[in-house]
Amino acid sequence: MGHRTLVAYERTDGQYTLHYSHWGAANLKLKHRISAESPFGGDDTDTTWAKQLLAELADGLEADAVDGYLVSEDRPSTVVEPKSRATGLTLDEIVADPLDYLHHEAFFVVSTTFEVTAYRTLWFGLQYDSETVEQGETVGNGALATVRWYDGEPVGDDHLQGQFVALKHVVGDVLDTGVFTPSTARQYLQRKLAERVGDRQELRIPSTDQHPVRSG
């Protein structure tokens, strides 16, 4: 299946260009593979084309105008697809749609100075945890949690995911008893997840007012 993720590159106007990576979420190592010298995370030693392309995208180049940079048959492969999926989006727009909280395992944000922030995706769908839920939306239905790092390795990432899976099992059981409605179940998931993330990490949840939610 791969380890699918989306990568948002900041533009000079503060909006973002959105790219896809099929393997980028594996161990969140893409955080360390994206740099000014290797903008799309490849092993290429000559990245002039990638730097030029990203500079054009940062200045507002439309997605359908990228093909001219990608025609070379000997262009090295990259971990992140150079051709953007969308451009001119805010982070709040990406978090609400098109980020898929079930099928994208992670999300990365790359600043104009190549500071890379890794987020783990946590899906709120309860169709596998509740007998009364037939299907859960995967877009706009989840949370992003930043990851703590020590010596280049993510700290507590597996633990947080395990806690979240256990939390969903409990919420699914309570939902089946009729104590929770789907709406209150989602609110409970948000509140308990914020408590588990703590004040050292950022929790970003899509909402109608499009404001990120910080725990703590």
PDB file of C-alpha atoms in Angstrom, residues 7-11 15-17 30-31 34-36 39 54 80 91 107-117:
ATOM      1  CA  VAL A   7       3.579  17.668   1.668  1.00  0.00           C
ATOM      2  CA  ALA A   8       2.723  21.381   1.760  1.00  0.00           C
ATOM      3  CA  TYR A   9       5.429  23.792   0.574  1.00  0.00           C
ATOM      4  CA  GLU A  10       5.040  27.386   1.694  1.00  0.00           C
ATOM      5  CA  ARG A  11       4.859  30.028  -1.037  1.00  0.00           C
ATOM      6  CA  GLN A  15      -0.168  30.098   0.887  1.00  0.00           C
ATOM      7  CA  TYR A  16       0.936  26.558   0.049  1.00  0.00           C
ATOM      8  CA  THR A  17       1.595  24.218  -2.845  1.00  0.00           C
ATOM      9  CA  LEU A  30      10.854  12.458   5.052  1.00  0.00           C
ATOM     10  CA  LYS A  31      11.354  15.195   7.637  1.00  0.00           C
ATOM     11  CA  ILE A  34      13.708  17.405   2.474  1.00  0.00           C
ATOM     12  CA  SER A  35      16.228  20.242   2.429  1.00  0.00           C
ATOM     13  CA  ALA A  36      17.257  23.272   0.415  1.00  0.00           C
ATOM     14  CA  PRO A  39      13.693  20.002  -2.085  1.00  0.00           C
ATOM     15  CA  LEU A  54      10.202  25.005  -6.319  1.00  0.00           C
ATOM     16  CA  VAL A  80       7.976  13.663  -3.192  1.00  0.00           C
ATOM     17  CA  LEU A  91      -3.086  25.224   5.722  1.00  0.00           C
ATOM     18  CA  PHE A 107       1.419  15.348   6.717  1.00  0.00           C
ATOM     19  CA  PHE A 108       4.499  17.547   6.308  1.00  0.00           C
ATOM     20  CA  VAL A 109       4.730  21.326   6.142  1.00  0.00           C
ATOM     21  CA  VAL A 110       7.851  22.876   4.579  1.00  0.00           C
ATOM     22  CA  SER A 111       8.553  26.555   5.237  1.00  0.00           C
ATOM     23  CA  THR A 112      10.306  28.863   2.778  1.00  0.00           C
ATOM     24  CA  THR A 113      13.472  28.384   4.853  1.00  0.00           C
ATOM     25  CA  PHE A 114      13.067  24.567   4.702  1.00  0.00           C
ATOM     26  CA  GLU A 115      11.989  24.023   8.264  1.00  0.00           C
ATOM     27  CA  VAL A 116      10.024  20.773   8.044  1.00  0.00           C
ATOM     28  CA  THR A 117       7.211  20.042  10.495  1.00  0.00           C
TER      29      THR A 117
END
